[in-house]
Coordinates of C-alpha atoms in Angstrom, one line a residue:
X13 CA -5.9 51.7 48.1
X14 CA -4.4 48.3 48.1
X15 CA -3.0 46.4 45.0
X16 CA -2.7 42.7 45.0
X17 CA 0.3 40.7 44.2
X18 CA 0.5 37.9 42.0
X19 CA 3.0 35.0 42.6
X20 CA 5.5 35.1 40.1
X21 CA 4.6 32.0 37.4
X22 CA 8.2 32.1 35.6
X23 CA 6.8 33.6 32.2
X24 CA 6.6 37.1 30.9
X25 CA 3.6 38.3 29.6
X26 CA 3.4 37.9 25.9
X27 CA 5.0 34.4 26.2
X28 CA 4.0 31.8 23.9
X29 CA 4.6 28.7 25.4
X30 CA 6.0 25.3 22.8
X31 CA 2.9 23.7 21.2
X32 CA 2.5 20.0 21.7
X33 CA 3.9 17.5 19.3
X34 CA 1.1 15.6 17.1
X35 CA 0.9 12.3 18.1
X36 CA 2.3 10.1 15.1
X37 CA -1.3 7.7 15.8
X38 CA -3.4 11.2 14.9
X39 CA -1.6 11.4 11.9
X40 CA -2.0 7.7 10.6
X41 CA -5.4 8.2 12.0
X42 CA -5.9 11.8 9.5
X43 CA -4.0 9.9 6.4
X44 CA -6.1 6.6 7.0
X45 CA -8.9 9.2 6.3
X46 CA -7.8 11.2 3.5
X47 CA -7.4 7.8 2.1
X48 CA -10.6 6.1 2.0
X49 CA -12.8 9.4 2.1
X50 CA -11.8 11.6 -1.0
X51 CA -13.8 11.2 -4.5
X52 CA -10.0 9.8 -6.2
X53 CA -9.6 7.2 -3.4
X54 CA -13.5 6.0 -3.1
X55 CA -13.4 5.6 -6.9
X56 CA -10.1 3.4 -6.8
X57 CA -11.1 2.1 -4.1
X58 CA -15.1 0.9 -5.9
X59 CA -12.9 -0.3 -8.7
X60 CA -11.4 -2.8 -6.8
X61 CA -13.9 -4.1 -5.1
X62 CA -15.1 -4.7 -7.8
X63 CA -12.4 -5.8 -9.9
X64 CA -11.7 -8.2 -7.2
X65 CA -15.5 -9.8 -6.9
X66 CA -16.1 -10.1 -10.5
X67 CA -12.7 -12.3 -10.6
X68 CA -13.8 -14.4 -7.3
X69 CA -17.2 -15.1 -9.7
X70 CA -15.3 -15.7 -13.1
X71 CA -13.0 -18.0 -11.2
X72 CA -15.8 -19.9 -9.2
X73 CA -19.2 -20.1 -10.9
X74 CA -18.2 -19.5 -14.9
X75 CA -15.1 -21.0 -15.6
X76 CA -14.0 -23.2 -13.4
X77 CA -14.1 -26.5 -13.7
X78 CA -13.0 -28.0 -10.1
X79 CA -14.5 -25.5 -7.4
X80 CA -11.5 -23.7 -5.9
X81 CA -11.0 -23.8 -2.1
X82 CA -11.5 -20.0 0.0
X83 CA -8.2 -20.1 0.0
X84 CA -7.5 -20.0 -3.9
X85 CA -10.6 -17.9 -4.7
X86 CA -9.4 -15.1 -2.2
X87 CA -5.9 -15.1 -3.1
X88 CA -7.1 -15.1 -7.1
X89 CA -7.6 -11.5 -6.7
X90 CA -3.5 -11.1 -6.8
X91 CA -3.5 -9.8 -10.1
X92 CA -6.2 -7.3 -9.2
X93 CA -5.1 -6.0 -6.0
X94 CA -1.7 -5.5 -7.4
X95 CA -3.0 -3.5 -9.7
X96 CA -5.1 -0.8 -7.6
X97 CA -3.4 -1.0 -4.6
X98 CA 0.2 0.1 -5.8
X99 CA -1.8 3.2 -7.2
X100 CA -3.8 4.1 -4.0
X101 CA -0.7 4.4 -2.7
X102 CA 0.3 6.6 -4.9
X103 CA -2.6 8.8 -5.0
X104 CA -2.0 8.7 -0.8
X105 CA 1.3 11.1 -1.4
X106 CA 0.9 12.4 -4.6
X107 CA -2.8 14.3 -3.8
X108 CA -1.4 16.7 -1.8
X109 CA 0.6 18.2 -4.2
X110 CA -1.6 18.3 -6.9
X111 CA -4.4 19.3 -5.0
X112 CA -2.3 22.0 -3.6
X113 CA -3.1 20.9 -0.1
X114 CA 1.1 20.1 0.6
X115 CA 1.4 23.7 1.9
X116 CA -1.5 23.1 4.6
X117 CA -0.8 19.4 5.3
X118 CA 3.1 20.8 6.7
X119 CA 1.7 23.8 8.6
X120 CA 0.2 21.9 10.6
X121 CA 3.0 19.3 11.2
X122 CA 6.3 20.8 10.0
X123 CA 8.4 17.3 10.4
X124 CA 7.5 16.0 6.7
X125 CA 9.3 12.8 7.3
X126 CA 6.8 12.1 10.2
X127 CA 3.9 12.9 7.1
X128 CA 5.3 10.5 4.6
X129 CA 5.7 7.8 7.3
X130 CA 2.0 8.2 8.5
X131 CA 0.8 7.5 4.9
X132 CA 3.1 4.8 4.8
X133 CA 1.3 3.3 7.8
X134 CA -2.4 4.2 6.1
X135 CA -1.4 2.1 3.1
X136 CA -0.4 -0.5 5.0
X137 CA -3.6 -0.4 6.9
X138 CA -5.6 0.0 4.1
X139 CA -4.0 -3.1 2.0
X140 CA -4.5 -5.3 5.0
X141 CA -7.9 -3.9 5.4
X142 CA -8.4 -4.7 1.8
X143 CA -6.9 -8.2 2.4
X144 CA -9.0 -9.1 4.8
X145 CA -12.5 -8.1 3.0
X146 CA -11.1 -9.7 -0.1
X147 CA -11.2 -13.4 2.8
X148 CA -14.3 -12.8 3.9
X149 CA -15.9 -12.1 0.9
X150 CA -14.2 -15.8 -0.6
X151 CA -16.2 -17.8 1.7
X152 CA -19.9 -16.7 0.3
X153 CA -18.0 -16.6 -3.2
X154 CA -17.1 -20.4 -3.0
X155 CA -20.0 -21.5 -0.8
X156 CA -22.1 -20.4 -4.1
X157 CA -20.3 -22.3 -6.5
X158 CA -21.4 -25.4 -4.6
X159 CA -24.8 -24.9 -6.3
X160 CA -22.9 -27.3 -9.4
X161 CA -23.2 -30.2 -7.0
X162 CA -19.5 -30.2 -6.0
X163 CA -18.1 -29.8 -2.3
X164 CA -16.4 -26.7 -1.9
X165 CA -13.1 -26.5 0.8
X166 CA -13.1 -23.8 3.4
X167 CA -9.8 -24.8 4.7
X168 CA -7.2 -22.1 5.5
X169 CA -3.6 -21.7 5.6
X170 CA -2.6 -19.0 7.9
X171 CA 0.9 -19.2 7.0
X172 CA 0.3 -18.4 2.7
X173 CA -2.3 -16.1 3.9
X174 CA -0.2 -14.0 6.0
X175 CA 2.2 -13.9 3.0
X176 CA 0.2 -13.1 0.9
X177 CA -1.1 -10.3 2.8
X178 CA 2.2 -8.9 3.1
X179 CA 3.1 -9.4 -0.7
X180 CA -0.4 -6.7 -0.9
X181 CA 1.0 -4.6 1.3
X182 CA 5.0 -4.3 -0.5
X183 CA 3.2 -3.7 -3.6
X184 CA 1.4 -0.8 -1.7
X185 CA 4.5 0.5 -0.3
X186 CA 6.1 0.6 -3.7
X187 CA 3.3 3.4 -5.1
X188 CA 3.9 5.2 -1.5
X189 CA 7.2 5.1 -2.1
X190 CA 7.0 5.7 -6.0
X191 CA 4.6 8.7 -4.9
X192 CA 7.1 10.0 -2.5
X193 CA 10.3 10.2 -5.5
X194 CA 8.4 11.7 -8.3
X195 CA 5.5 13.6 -6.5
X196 CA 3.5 13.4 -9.5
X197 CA 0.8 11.0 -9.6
X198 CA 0.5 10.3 -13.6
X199 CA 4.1 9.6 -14.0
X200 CA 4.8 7.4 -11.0
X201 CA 1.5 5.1 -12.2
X202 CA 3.3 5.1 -15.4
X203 CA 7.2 4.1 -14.0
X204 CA 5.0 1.7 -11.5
X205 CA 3.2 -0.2 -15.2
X206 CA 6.0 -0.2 -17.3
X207 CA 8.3 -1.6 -15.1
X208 CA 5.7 -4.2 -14.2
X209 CA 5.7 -5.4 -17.7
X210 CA 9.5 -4.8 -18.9
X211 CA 11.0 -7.0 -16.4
X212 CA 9.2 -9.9 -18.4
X213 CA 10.9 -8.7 -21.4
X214 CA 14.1 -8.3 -19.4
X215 CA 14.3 -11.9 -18.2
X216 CA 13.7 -13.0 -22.0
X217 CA 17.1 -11.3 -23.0
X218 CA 19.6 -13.7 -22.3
X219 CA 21.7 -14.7 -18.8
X220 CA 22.5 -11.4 -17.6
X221 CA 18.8 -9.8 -18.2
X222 CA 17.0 -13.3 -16.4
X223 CA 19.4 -12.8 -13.4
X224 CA 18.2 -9.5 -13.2
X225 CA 14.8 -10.3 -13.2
X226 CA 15.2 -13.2 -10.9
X227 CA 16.7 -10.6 -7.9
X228 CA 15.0 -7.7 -8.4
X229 CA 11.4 -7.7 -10.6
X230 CA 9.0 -7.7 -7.2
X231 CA 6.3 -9.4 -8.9
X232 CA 8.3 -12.5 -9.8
X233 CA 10.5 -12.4 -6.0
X234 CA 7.3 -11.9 -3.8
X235 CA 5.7 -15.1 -5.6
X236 CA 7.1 -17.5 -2.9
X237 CA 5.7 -14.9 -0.3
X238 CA 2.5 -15.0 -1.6
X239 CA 2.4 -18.6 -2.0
X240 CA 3.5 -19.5 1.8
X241 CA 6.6 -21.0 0.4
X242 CA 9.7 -18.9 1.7
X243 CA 12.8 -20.9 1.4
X244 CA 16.6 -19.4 2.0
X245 CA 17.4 -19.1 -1.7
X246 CA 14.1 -16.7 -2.3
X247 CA 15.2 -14.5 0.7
X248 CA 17.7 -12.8 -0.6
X249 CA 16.1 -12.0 -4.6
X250 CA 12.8 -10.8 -2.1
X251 CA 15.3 -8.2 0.0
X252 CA 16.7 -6.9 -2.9
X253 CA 13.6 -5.9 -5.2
X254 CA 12.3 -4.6 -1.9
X255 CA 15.0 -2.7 -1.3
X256 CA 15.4 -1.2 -5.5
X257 CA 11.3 -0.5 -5.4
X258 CA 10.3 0.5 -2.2
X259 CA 13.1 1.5 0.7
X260 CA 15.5 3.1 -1.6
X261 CA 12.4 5.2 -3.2
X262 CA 10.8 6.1 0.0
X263 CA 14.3 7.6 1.4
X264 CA 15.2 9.6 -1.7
X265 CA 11.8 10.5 -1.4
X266 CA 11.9 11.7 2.0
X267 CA 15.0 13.8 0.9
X268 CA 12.9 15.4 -2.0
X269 CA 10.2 16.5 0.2
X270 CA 12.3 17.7 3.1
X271 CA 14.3 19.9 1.0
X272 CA 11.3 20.8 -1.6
X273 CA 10.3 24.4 -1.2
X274 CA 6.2 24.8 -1.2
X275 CA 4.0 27.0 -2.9

C-alpha cells in the first residue's frame, strides 16, 4: 500500500482563518438602503415630497404675486426639508434599537463606530439626493406659473445652491447625531423641535440670550450658508452651532454605543 503526502500548507486542521473586513462602501451601501426602503423611512420620506411640492405650488401658482425664479422656488422648500430631513436621520440610528435589529446590525460588523459613520454617510447621501430632486422638480414648478403671462427665470447660482445643499445636509447630521446620543427616536425628535423653537425665545431675552442665539442656534448660523453669502464674521457663529448640535452629539454618541451592552 502506498499513502500519499500532502505539502505542508502552514495551518492545522481545524483552523479558522481571520474573516475579511467589510468594506466601509458595503456598509453606506446597506444603510443607504435601510434608509429609503423601510415602511418608517418611505413614509417620511412621501411626506416630504410632498410637503416640499405643495410649497413649490403655494409659492408659484396661488400666492405669488411676482413668479419666483428656479432658484427661489427650489430653495423655498427650506422650511420643509428641515423639518423631515433632521428626523430621517434620526429614524436612520434610532430603528435599530427599537426594532431590536442593534444586536444583528453589530454581529455582523462588530466595529459600531464604523456603523454609526456609515449612516452618517447615508444621510448625507440621502439629503443631497433629496436636494437635488427638490432642483429638478423647481424647473417644471416655475415653468408652470408662466401660464399667468409673466416670464419666469431659470437662472442658477451654483455657489447659494451648493450652500444650501450643505445647510440640508448639517440639519441631517444633527438628527444622526441626535439619534446616536439618546438612542431613542421620540425623544431626540422632541430635543431636535423644541430646541428649534426656544432659541427664538432665547434671543428675545436680553444681551446675553441674543449672543447665544447668534453663535449657536443652527437655524439662524446656517442662514448665510444657505443663502450663498458666507462672510468671515458668519464663520465662526456657523462652527460653533455645528459643533454644540452635531460633532459633539455624534462623538458622545459613539461613546454610548461602543460601551452600550445589547440585548
Amino acid at each position: 500500500m502506498s499513502s500519499t503526502t500532502l505539502p505542508w500548507t502552514g495551518r492545522l486542521p481545524g483552523d479558522v482563518s481571520p474573516s475579511r473586513t467589510v468594506p466601509f462602501a458595503r456598509l453606506a451601501t446597506v444603510e443607504i438602503r435601510k434608509l429609503t426602503d423601510t415602511r418608517t423611512a418611505l413614509v417620511l420620506l412621501t411626506l416630504l415630497v410632498l410637503g416640499a411640492v405643495g410649497a413649490m405650488i403655494v409659492r408659484t401658482v396661488v400666492l405669488a404675486q411676482d413668479v419666483p425664479g428656479v432658484q427661489d422656488v427650489a430653495t423655498g422648500t427650506g422650511p420643509v426639508l428641515s423639518l423631515f430631513l433632521p428626523i430621517l436621520g434620526i429614524v436612520s440610528v434610532t430603528s435599530e434599537w427599537s426594532r431590536r435589529t442593534a444586536l444583528t446590525t453589530f454581529a455582523l460588523e462588530p466595529r459600531r463606530g464604523r456603523v454609526l459613520a456609515a449612516k452618517a454617510v447615508a444621510a448625507t447621501v440621502v439629503a443631497v439626493a433629496t436636494s437635488a430632486l427638490m432642483i429638478a422638480v423647481a424647473y417644471p414648478t416655475t415653468a408652470a406659473s408662466a401660464a399667468r403671462g409673466t416670464e419666469p427665470s431659470f437662472a442658477l447660482d451654483p455657489v447659494a445652491l451648493v450652500g444650501w445643499t450643505a445647510t440640508n445636509v448639517l440639519f441631517t447630521l444633527c438628527g444622526v447625531a441626535l439619534g446616536a446620543l439618546l438612542l431613542n427616536g421620540a425623544a431626540s425628535i422632541v430635543v431636535y423641535l423644541v430646541a428649534s423653537i426656544a432659541w427664538g425665545f432665547v434671543g428675545l431675552t436680553g444681551e446675553l440670550g441674543s449672543t447665544l442665539a447668534r453663535w449657536f442656534d443652527l437655524n439662524g448660523t446656517t442662514v448665510p450658508l444657505a443663502d450663498g453669502e458666507m462672510s468671515p464674521e458668519a464663520v465662526g457663529p456657523l462652527l460653533a452651532s455645528i459643533g454644540l448640535w452635531v460633532v459633539v452629539p455624534f462623538l458622545l454618541g459613539v461613546l454610548r454605543v461602543r460601551r452600550i451592552e445589547l440585548r
